[in-house]
Short mmCIF file of N, CA and C in Angstrom, two decimals:
data_model
loop_
_atom_site.label_atom_id
_atom_site.label_comp_id
_atom_site.label_asym_id
_atom_site.label_seq_id
_atom_site.Cartn_x
_atom_site.Cartn_y
_atom_site.Cartn_z
N MET P 9 0.76 -1.20 -0.14
CA MET P 9 0.37 -0.08 0.00
C MET P 9 0.81 1.19 0.01
N GLU P 10 0.72 2.28 -0.94
CA GLU P 10 1.28 3.66 -0.85
C GLU P 10 0.29 4.53 -0.72
N LEU P 11 0.84 5.74 -0.14
CA LEU P 11 -0.21 6.81 -0.25
C LEU P 11 -0.22 7.34 -1.43
N SER P 12 0.46 7.41 -2.27
CA SER P 12 0.02 7.76 -3.70
C SER P 12 -1.44 7.27 -4.35
N LYS P 13 -1.59 6.19 -3.71
CA LYS P 13 -2.74 5.25 -4.04
C LYS P 13 -4.13 5.70 -2.98
N LEU P 14 -3.71 6.43 -1.83
CA LEU P 14 -4.96 6.90 -1.11
C LEU P 14 -5.13 8.40 -1.14
N LEU P 15 -4.08 9.03 -1.61
CA LEU P 15 -4.03 10.54 -1.76
C LEU P 15 -3.97 11.32 -3.18
N THR P 16 -4.84 11.71 -3.58
CA THR P 16 -4.98 12.38 -4.71
C THR P 16 -4.43 13.79 -4.60
N PRO P 17 -3.84 14.28 -5.83
CA PRO P 17 -3.46 15.78 -5.57
C PRO P 17 -4.79 16.94 -5.26
N GLY P 18 -5.90 16.71 -5.83
CA GLY P 18 -7.21 17.20 -5.08
C GLY P 18 -7.41 17.14 -3.90
N GLY P 19 -6.95 16.17 -3.24
CA GLY P 19 -7.24 15.99 -2.06
C GLY P 19 -5.96 16.52 -0.85
N VAL P 20 -5.69 17.80 -1.36
CA VAL P 20 -4.62 18.16 -0.45
C VAL P 20 -5.00 19.64 -0.50
N ARG P 21 -5.32 20.47 0.77
CA ARG P 21 -5.61 21.79 1.01
C ARG P 21 -4.93 22.68 1.95
N VAL P 22 -4.77 23.80 1.86
CA VAL P 22 -3.97 24.53 3.06
C VAL P 22 -5.21 25.39 3.35
N VAL P 23 -5.36 25.70 4.61
CA VAL P 23 -6.33 26.34 5.30
C VAL P 23 -5.80 27.44 6.06
N GLY P 24 -6.10 28.52 6.15
CA GLY P 24 -5.61 29.69 6.98
C GLY P 24 -5.88 29.55 8.59
N GLN P 25 -7.21 29.56 8.62
CA GLN P 25 -7.78 29.29 9.96
C GLN P 25 -9.08 28.73 10.25
N LEU P 26 -9.20 27.96 11.31
CA LEU P 26 -10.62 27.28 11.65
C LEU P 26 -10.75 27.39 12.93
N THR P 27 -11.77 27.46 13.45
CA THR P 27 -12.27 28.12 14.91
C THR P 27 -12.26 26.44 15.76
N SER P 28 -12.83 25.57 14.99
CA SER P 28 -13.33 24.58 15.89
C SER P 28 -12.86 23.07 15.50
N LYS P 29 -12.78 21.97 16.28
CA LYS P 29 -12.76 20.84 15.41
C LYS P 29 -13.93 20.46 14.79
N LYS P 30 -14.88 20.73 14.95
CA LYS P 30 -16.15 20.71 14.10
C LYS P 30 -16.16 21.30 12.89
N ARG P 31 -15.48 22.26 12.80
CA ARG P 31 -15.26 23.18 11.37
C ARG P 31 -14.31 22.52 10.63
N LEU P 32 -13.15 21.90 11.45
CA LEU P 32 -12.28 20.98 10.58
C LEU P 32 -12.82 19.95 10.08
N PHE P 33 -13.75 19.23 10.66
CA PHE P 33 -14.31 18.09 10.16
C PHE P 33 -15.00 18.44 8.67
N GLN P 34 -15.74 19.82 9.09
CA GLN P 34 -16.46 19.94 7.80
C GLN P 34 -15.58 19.98 6.67
N GLU P 35 -14.24 20.92 6.71
CA GLU P 35 -13.57 21.12 5.88
C GLU P 35 -12.86 19.78 5.33
N LEU P 36 -12.90 18.49 6.15
CA LEU P 36 -12.29 17.37 5.58
C LEU P 36 -13.63 17.01 4.97
N GLY P 37 -14.39 16.86 5.45
CA GLY P 37 -15.63 16.30 4.62
C GLY P 37 -16.04 17.47 3.04
N GLU P 38 -15.84 18.26 2.90
CA GLU P 38 -15.93 19.14 1.75
C GLU P 38 -15.05 18.57 0.85
N LEU P 39 -13.54 18.61 1.49
CA LEU P 39 -12.42 18.03 0.40
C LEU P 39 -12.86 16.61 0.13
N VAL P 40 -13.01 15.77 0.87
CA VAL P 40 -13.13 14.43 0.34
C VAL P 40 -14.37 14.16 -0.77
N SER P 41 -15.27 14.60 -0.20
CA SER P 41 -16.49 15.19 -1.56
C SER P 41 -15.84 15.75 -2.76
N SER P 42 -15.53 16.79 -2.83
CA SER P 42 -14.84 17.27 -4.11
C SER P 42 -13.89 16.34 -4.58
N CYS P 43 -12.79 15.61 -3.93
CA CYS P 43 -11.87 15.16 -4.65
C CYS P 43 -12.52 13.41 -5.07
N CYS P 44 -13.39 12.82 -4.19
CA CYS P 44 -13.65 11.45 -4.46
C CYS P 44 -15.25 11.02 -4.23
N GLY P 45 -16.20 12.27 -4.54
CA GLY P 45 -17.46 11.89 -4.73
C GLY P 45 -18.46 11.76 -3.61
N LEU P 46 -17.78 11.77 -2.33
CA LEU P 46 -18.38 10.90 -1.06
C LEU P 46 -19.29 12.10 -0.64
N SER P 47 -20.34 11.73 0.05
CA SER P 47 -21.16 12.78 0.68
C SER P 47 -20.26 13.66 1.86
N SER P 48 -20.44 14.80 1.78
CA SER P 48 -19.64 15.70 3.03
C SER P 48 -20.19 15.25 4.12
N SER P 49 -21.69 15.54 4.00
CA SER P 49 -22.32 15.20 5.45
C SER P 49 -22.08 13.49 5.97
N VAL P 50 -21.77 12.64 5.08
CA VAL P 50 -21.53 11.35 5.64
C VAL P 50 -20.27 11.45 6.15
N ALA P 51 -19.35 11.93 5.52
CA ALA P 51 -17.91 11.90 6.00
C ALA P 51 -17.69 12.55 7.25
N VAL P 52 -18.26 13.78 7.33
CA VAL P 52 -18.36 14.48 8.77
C VAL P 52 -19.04 13.71 9.94
N ASP P 53 -20.23 12.94 9.57
CA ASP P 53 -20.83 12.29 10.50
C ASP P 53 -19.95 10.88 11.09
N GLY P 54 -19.18 10.68 10.25
CA GLY P 54 -18.35 9.36 10.29
C GLY P 54 -17.11 9.99 11.29
N LEU P 55 -16.65 10.96 10.90
CA LEU P 55 -15.48 11.16 11.58
C LEU P 55 -15.68 11.72 13.11
N GLN P 56 -17.38 12.45 13.14
CA GLN P 56 -17.38 12.95 14.63
C GLN P 56 -17.80 11.61 15.32
N GLU P 57 -18.09 10.65 14.60
CA GLU P 57 -18.70 9.30 15.46
C GLU P 57 -17.49 8.58 16.08
N ARG P 58 -16.40 8.93 15.12
CA ARG P 58 -15.19 8.10 15.50
C ARG P 58 -14.37 8.79 16.60
N GLU P 59 -14.40 9.98 16.61
CA GLU P 59 -13.73 10.87 17.53
C GLU P 59 -14.37 11.22 18.93
N SER P 60 -15.85 10.46 18.74
CA SER P 60 -16.63 10.39 20.22
C SER P 60 -15.92 9.18 20.95
N LEU P 61 -15.16 8.68 20.67
CA LEU P 61 -14.62 7.38 21.13
C LEU P 61 -13.23 7.57 21.79
N GLY P 62 -12.89 8.59 21.18
CA GLY P 62 -11.74 9.15 21.57
C GLY P 62 -10.60 10.18 20.54
N PRO P 63 -9.84 11.43 21.21
CA PRO P 63 -9.41 12.04 20.09
C PRO P 63 -8.23 11.62 19.20
N THR P 64 -8.25 11.86 17.91
CA THR P 64 -7.18 11.46 16.76
C THR P 64 -6.12 12.20 16.87
N GLY P 65 -5.92 13.31 17.78
CA GLY P 65 -4.80 14.09 17.70
C GLY P 65 -3.69 13.33 18.48
N VAL P 66 -2.67 13.01 17.89
CA VAL P 66 -1.71 11.95 18.20
C VAL P 66 -0.27 12.76 18.80
N GLY P 67 -0.37 13.81 18.80
CA GLY P 67 0.87 14.60 19.34
C GLY P 67 1.96 15.21 18.16
N HIS P 68 2.38 16.28 18.81
CA HIS P 68 3.34 16.92 17.94
C HIS P 68 2.77 17.53 16.72
N GLY P 69 1.35 18.04 17.11
CA GLY P 69 0.68 18.80 16.10
C GLY P 69 0.07 18.15 14.74
N ILE P 70 0.04 17.03 15.16
CA ILE P 70 -0.65 16.00 13.89
C ILE P 70 -1.90 15.62 14.59
N ALA P 71 -3.03 15.44 13.44
CA ALA P 71 -4.36 14.91 13.99
C ALA P 71 -4.46 13.87 12.90
N LEU P 72 -4.89 12.61 13.25
CA LEU P 72 -5.18 11.53 12.24
C LEU P 72 -6.70 11.20 12.39
N PRO P 73 -7.56 11.99 12.07
CA PRO P 73 -9.09 11.59 12.14
C PRO P 73 -9.33 10.57 10.94
N HIS P 74 -10.29 9.66 11.36
CA HIS P 74 -10.53 8.77 10.40
C HIS P 74 -11.93 8.18 10.51
N ALA P 75 -12.33 7.34 9.37
CA ALA P 75 -13.73 6.82 9.55
C ALA P 75 -14.01 5.45 8.55
N ARG P 76 -14.71 4.61 9.00
CA ARG P 76 -15.34 3.57 8.03
C ARG P 76 -16.61 4.06 7.84
N LEU P 77 -16.97 4.27 6.52
CA LEU P 77 -18.12 4.40 6.11
C LEU P 77 -18.62 3.35 4.95
N GLU P 78 -20.12 3.46 4.66
CA GLU P 78 -20.69 2.50 4.06
C GLU P 78 -20.71 2.81 2.39
N ASP P 79 -20.64 4.12 2.38
CA ASP P 79 -20.56 4.66 0.71
C ASP P 79 -19.13 4.78 -0.12
N LEU P 80 -18.38 3.76 0.65
CA LEU P 80 -17.19 4.03 -0.19
C LEU P 80 -16.74 2.74 -0.55
N ASP P 81 -16.13 2.74 -1.53
CA ASP P 81 -15.52 1.19 -2.24
C ASP P 81 -13.93 1.12 -2.19
N ARG P 82 -13.35 2.32 -1.62
CA ARG P 82 -11.94 1.98 -1.40
C ARG P 82 -11.56 2.98 -0.60
N ILE P 83 -10.28 2.95 0.01
CA ILE P 83 -9.94 3.67 1.00
C ILE P 83 -8.99 4.60 0.33
N VAL P 84 -9.47 6.05 1.16
CA VAL P 84 -9.04 7.56 0.46
C VAL P 84 -8.29 8.50 1.51
N GLY P 85 -7.65 9.02 1.40
CA GLY P 85 -7.25 10.13 2.34
C GLY P 85 -7.47 11.61 1.66
N VAL P 86 -7.33 12.53 2.73
CA VAL P 86 -7.19 13.90 2.44
C VAL P 86 -6.38 14.64 3.40
N PHE P 87 -5.86 15.63 3.17
CA PHE P 87 -4.57 16.35 3.96
C PHE P 87 -5.14 17.68 3.79
N ILE P 88 -4.92 18.33 5.29
CA ILE P 88 -5.17 19.71 5.03
C ILE P 88 -3.61 20.50 6.15
N ARG P 89 -3.34 21.38 5.63
CA ARG P 89 -2.45 21.95 6.48
C ARG P 89 -2.84 23.38 7.05
N LEU P 90 -2.95 23.48 8.27
CA LEU P 90 -3.21 24.93 8.90
C LEU P 90 -2.17 25.61 9.11
N GLU P 91 -2.79 26.86 8.38
CA GLU P 91 -1.61 27.95 8.72
C GLU P 91 -1.53 28.45 10.24
N LYS P 92 -2.59 28.09 11.12
CA LYS P 92 -2.95 28.81 12.32
C LYS P 92 -3.19 27.62 12.92
N PRO P 93 -2.50 26.83 13.96
CA PRO P 93 -2.78 25.76 14.68
C PRO P 93 -4.09 25.81 15.45
N LEU P 94 -4.75 24.59 15.62
CA LEU P 94 -6.10 24.76 16.19
C LEU P 94 -6.04 23.59 17.35
N ASP P 95 -6.74 23.97 18.31
CA ASP P 95 -6.90 23.14 19.69
C ASP P 95 -7.70 22.16 19.15
N TYR P 96 -7.13 20.92 19.44
CA TYR P 96 -7.73 19.80 18.92
C TYR P 96 -7.92 18.50 20.16
N ASP P 97 -7.63 18.95 21.31
CA ASP P 97 -7.58 17.91 22.59
C ASP P 97 -6.78 16.86 22.12
N SER P 98 -5.37 17.23 21.77
CA SER P 98 -4.79 15.88 21.49
C SER P 98 -3.65 15.32 22.68
N VAL P 99 -3.18 14.20 22.37
CA VAL P 99 -2.99 13.53 23.61
C VAL P 99 -1.82 14.52 24.41
N ASP P 100 -1.07 15.06 23.50
CA ASP P 100 -0.04 16.19 24.43
C ASP P 100 -0.41 17.41 24.51
N ARG P 101 -1.98 17.71 24.25
CA ARG P 101 -2.10 18.69 24.57
C ARG P 101 -2.00 19.98 23.73
N GLN P 102 -1.05 19.88 22.64
CA GLN P 102 -0.65 20.89 21.59
C GLN P 102 -1.23 21.00 20.62
N PRO P 103 -1.61 22.23 20.28
CA PRO P 103 -2.40 22.56 18.95
C PRO P 103 -2.10 21.70 17.76
N VAL P 104 -3.00 21.23 16.62
CA VAL P 104 -2.49 20.75 15.43
C VAL P 104 -2.63 21.46 14.30
N ASP P 105 -1.44 21.18 13.50
CA ASP P 105 -1.50 21.94 12.40
C ASP P 105 -1.43 21.46 10.97
N LEU P 106 -0.99 20.00 11.13
CA LEU P 106 -1.16 18.82 10.03
C LEU P 106 -2.18 17.70 10.49
N VAL P 107 -3.20 17.78 9.36
CA VAL P 107 -4.05 17.00 9.53
C VAL P 107 -4.29 15.78 8.37
N PHE P 108 -4.20 14.64 8.59
CA PHE P 108 -4.34 13.40 7.45
C PHE P 108 -5.83 12.90 7.85
N GLY P 109 -6.65 13.30 7.03
CA GLY P 109 -8.04 12.32 7.15
C GLY P 109 -8.15 11.18 6.48
N LEU P 110 -8.65 10.10 6.85
CA LEU P 110 -8.53 8.92 6.18
C LEU P 110 -10.02 8.42 5.96
N PHE P 111 -10.50 7.71 5.09
CA PHE P 111 -11.98 7.24 4.90
C PHE P 111 -11.91 6.07 4.17
N ALA P 112 -12.37 4.84 4.98
CA ALA P 112 -12.48 3.73 4.42
C ALA P 112 -13.71 2.76 4.37
N PRO P 113 -13.97 1.97 3.43
CA PRO P 113 -15.30 1.38 3.37
C PRO P 113 -15.26 0.32 4.96
N LYS P 114 -16.84 0.33 5.13
CA LYS P 114 -16.98 -0.18 6.34
C LYS P 114 -16.57 -1.57 6.56
N ASP P 115 -16.54 -2.16 5.59
CA ASP P 115 -15.94 -3.66 5.52
C ASP P 115 -14.47 -3.80 5.04
N SER P 116 -13.79 -2.81 5.29
CA SER P 116 -12.44 -2.81 4.87
C SER P 116 -11.48 -3.65 5.87
N GLY P 117 -11.65 -3.91 6.95
CA GLY P 117 -10.95 -4.99 8.19
C GLY P 117 -9.82 -4.30 8.04
N VAL P 118 -8.66 -5.21 7.88
CA VAL P 118 -7.34 -5.03 8.17
C VAL P 118 -6.35 -4.08 6.96
N ASP P 119 -7.23 -3.87 5.89
CA ASP P 119 -6.70 -2.72 4.82
C ASP P 119 -6.77 -1.22 5.31
N HIS P 120 -7.83 -1.03 6.34
CA HIS P 120 -7.77 0.01 6.75
C HIS P 120 -6.91 0.38 8.03
N LEU P 121 -6.73 -0.63 8.75
CA LEU P 121 -5.44 -0.40 9.75
C LEU P 121 -4.09 -0.26 9.02
N LYS P 122 -3.79 -0.95 8.08
CA LYS P 122 -2.36 -0.82 7.15
C LYS P 122 -2.67 0.52 6.74
N ALA P 123 -3.46 0.90 6.51
CA ALA P 123 -3.63 2.49 5.97
C ALA P 123 -3.34 3.47 6.92
N LEU P 124 -3.99 3.11 8.12
CA LEU P 124 -3.63 4.00 9.13
C LEU P 124 -2.24 4.03 9.62
N ALA P 125 -1.71 2.71 9.92
CA ALA P 125 -0.28 2.58 9.93
C ALA P 125 0.69 3.48 9.08
N LEU P 126 0.07 3.17 7.83
CA LEU P 126 1.00 3.87 6.76
C LEU P 126 1.38 5.21 6.94
N VAL P 127 0.00 6.25 7.00
CA VAL P 127 -0.15 7.38 7.52
C VAL P 127 0.51 7.79 8.53
N SER P 128 0.43 7.02 9.67
CA SER P 128 1.30 7.22 10.99
C SER P 128 2.35 7.22 10.78
N ARG P 129 2.98 6.14 10.17
CA ARG P 129 4.50 6.21 10.17
C ARG P 129 4.87 7.38 8.99
N THR P 130 4.48 7.71 8.27
CA THR P 130 4.38 8.94 7.43
C THR P 130 4.58 10.18 8.23
N MET P 131 3.62 10.20 8.74
CA MET P 131 3.63 11.45 9.63
C MET P 131 4.19 11.51 10.97
N ARG P 132 4.92 10.46 11.45
CA ARG P 132 6.27 10.44 12.46
C ARG P 132 7.41 10.85 11.66
N ASP P 133 7.49 10.67 10.58
CA ASP P 133 8.80 11.30 10.20
C ASP P 133 9.37 12.67 9.88
N GLN P 134 10.25 12.87 10.91
CA GLN P 134 11.00 14.46 11.45
C GLN P 134 11.02 15.18 9.91
N SER P 135 11.50 14.77 9.07
CA SER P 135 12.19 15.18 7.64
C SER P 135 10.95 15.57 6.93
N VAL P 136 9.72 14.80 6.87
CA VAL P 136 8.50 14.86 6.43
C VAL P 136 7.86 16.03 7.16
N LEU P 137 7.70 15.90 8.22
CA LEU P 137 7.30 16.96 9.00
C LEU P 137 7.79 18.52 8.93
N ALA P 138 8.96 18.33 8.64
CA ALA P 138 9.93 19.88 8.30
C ALA P 138 9.27 20.26 7.00
N LYS P 139 9.34 19.54 6.15
CA LYS P 139 8.68 19.70 4.81
C LYS P 139 7.52 20.29 4.71
N LEU P 140 6.54 19.69 5.43
CA LEU P 140 5.19 20.10 5.10
C LEU P 140 4.84 21.36 5.83
N ARG P 141 5.65 21.53 6.90
CA ARG P 141 5.65 22.55 7.68
C ARG P 141 6.29 23.97 7.11
N ALA P 142 7.11 23.73 6.27
CA ALA P 142 7.86 24.62 5.38
C ALA P 142 7.36 25.20 3.91
N ASN P 143 6.01 24.09 3.64
CA ASN P 143 5.19 24.54 2.10
C ASN P 143 3.97 24.73 2.51
N THR P 144 3.49 25.73 1.59
CA THR P 144 2.18 25.72 1.54
C THR P 144 1.48 25.64 0.11
N ASP P 145 2.24 25.31 -0.58
CA ASP P 145 1.58 25.05 -2.14
C ASP P 145 1.24 23.43 -2.03
N PRO P 146 -0.12 23.33 -2.14
CA PRO P 146 -1.07 22.09 -2.24
C PRO P 146 -0.07 20.73 -3.06
N ALA P 147 0.26 21.59 -4.31
CA ALA P 147 1.00 20.64 -5.22
C ALA P 147 2.40 19.93 -4.45
N LYS P 148 3.04 20.59 -3.89
CA LYS P 148 4.21 20.41 -3.36
C LYS P 148 4.02 19.59 -2.07
N LEU P 149 2.78 19.78 -1.21
CA LEU P 149 2.57 19.08 -0.35
C LEU P 149 2.09 17.71 -0.54
N HIS P 150 1.52 17.64 -1.62
CA HIS P 150 1.09 16.04 -2.24
C HIS P 150 2.58 15.17 -2.62
N ALA P 151 3.26 16.04 -2.88
CA ALA P 151 4.37 15.68 -3.60
C ALA P 151 5.26 14.93 -2.48
N ILE P 152 5.41 15.80 -1.48
CA ILE P 152 6.03 15.54 -0.01
C ILE P 152 5.40 13.91 0.59
N LEU P 153 4.29 14.21 0.48
CA LEU P 153 3.61 13.15 1.36
C LEU P 153 3.53 11.69 0.38
N THR P 154 3.43 11.85 -0.86
CA THR P 154 3.25 10.41 -1.88
C THR P 154 4.93 10.39 -2.63
N GLU P 155 5.68 10.88 -2.02
CA GLU P 155 7.10 10.02 -2.57
C GLU P 155 7.52 9.17 -1.82
N SER P 156 8.28 8.26 -2.64
CA SER P 156 8.59 6.96 -2.23
C SER P 156 9.54 6.82 -1.05
N ARG P 157 9.28 6.10 -0.06
CA ARG P 157 10.05 5.77 1.05
C ARG P 157 10.46 4.33 1.40
N ALA P 158 11.44 3.96 2.13
CA ALA P 158 11.53 2.79 2.09
C ALA P 158 10.82 2.06 2.98
N PRO P 159 10.26 0.83 2.89
CA PRO P 159 9.19 0.36 3.94
C PRO P 159 9.79 0.23 5.25
N GLN P 160 8.96 0.58 6.39
CA GLN P 160 9.51 0.37 7.53
C GLN P 160 8.49 -0.26 8.34
N ALA P 161 8.90 -0.97 9.67
CA ALA P 161 7.88 -1.85 10.46
C ALA P 161 7.00 -0.82 10.97
N ALA P 162 6.02 -0.99 11.13
CA ALA P 162 5.26 -0.23 12.17
C ALA P 162 5.47 -0.28 13.57
#
C-alpha cells in the first residue's frame, strides 16, 4: 500500500484558520466530497462518530481523524495543512497544524488498519513534517506526502 494510491493531488488543501474541530471536520468532508464524490455530511458524521470514541490528535501537531463508511468502495485520504494551529484535544495537549483524514469502506477490515499505520509512519517522519510545515503549495505538499520511502516496520 502506498500513499499515492490513497491521496490524490486534489485531496490536499491549505487552510488559513479554523475555529473548531467541528469546522475542521466540515472542511475534511468538503475536501473528500470534491475529490472523491463522497457525501460531505456522511464523511463529517463518520469523523464525529469515531472522534467520540477518543481524540485522534496523536501529538506533535498531528491529527489523524478517520472513519469507516458505507458509501465507499476504496480507502481514500485527504490532507489539510493549517496555517494557524487549532486546539484539537490532542494527547499532548498541543494544537494541531497537520491533519491527515482517512476514509475507508465499512468492511475494509485489516486494509483500513494498514492504511492508518502507513499514514502514521509517514506523519512520524521528522523530515517529512519539516517539509510539510515549510510549504504552503498543495502540489508540493502532495509530492512530499507521496514520495517513495523505504518500507519500515509499523
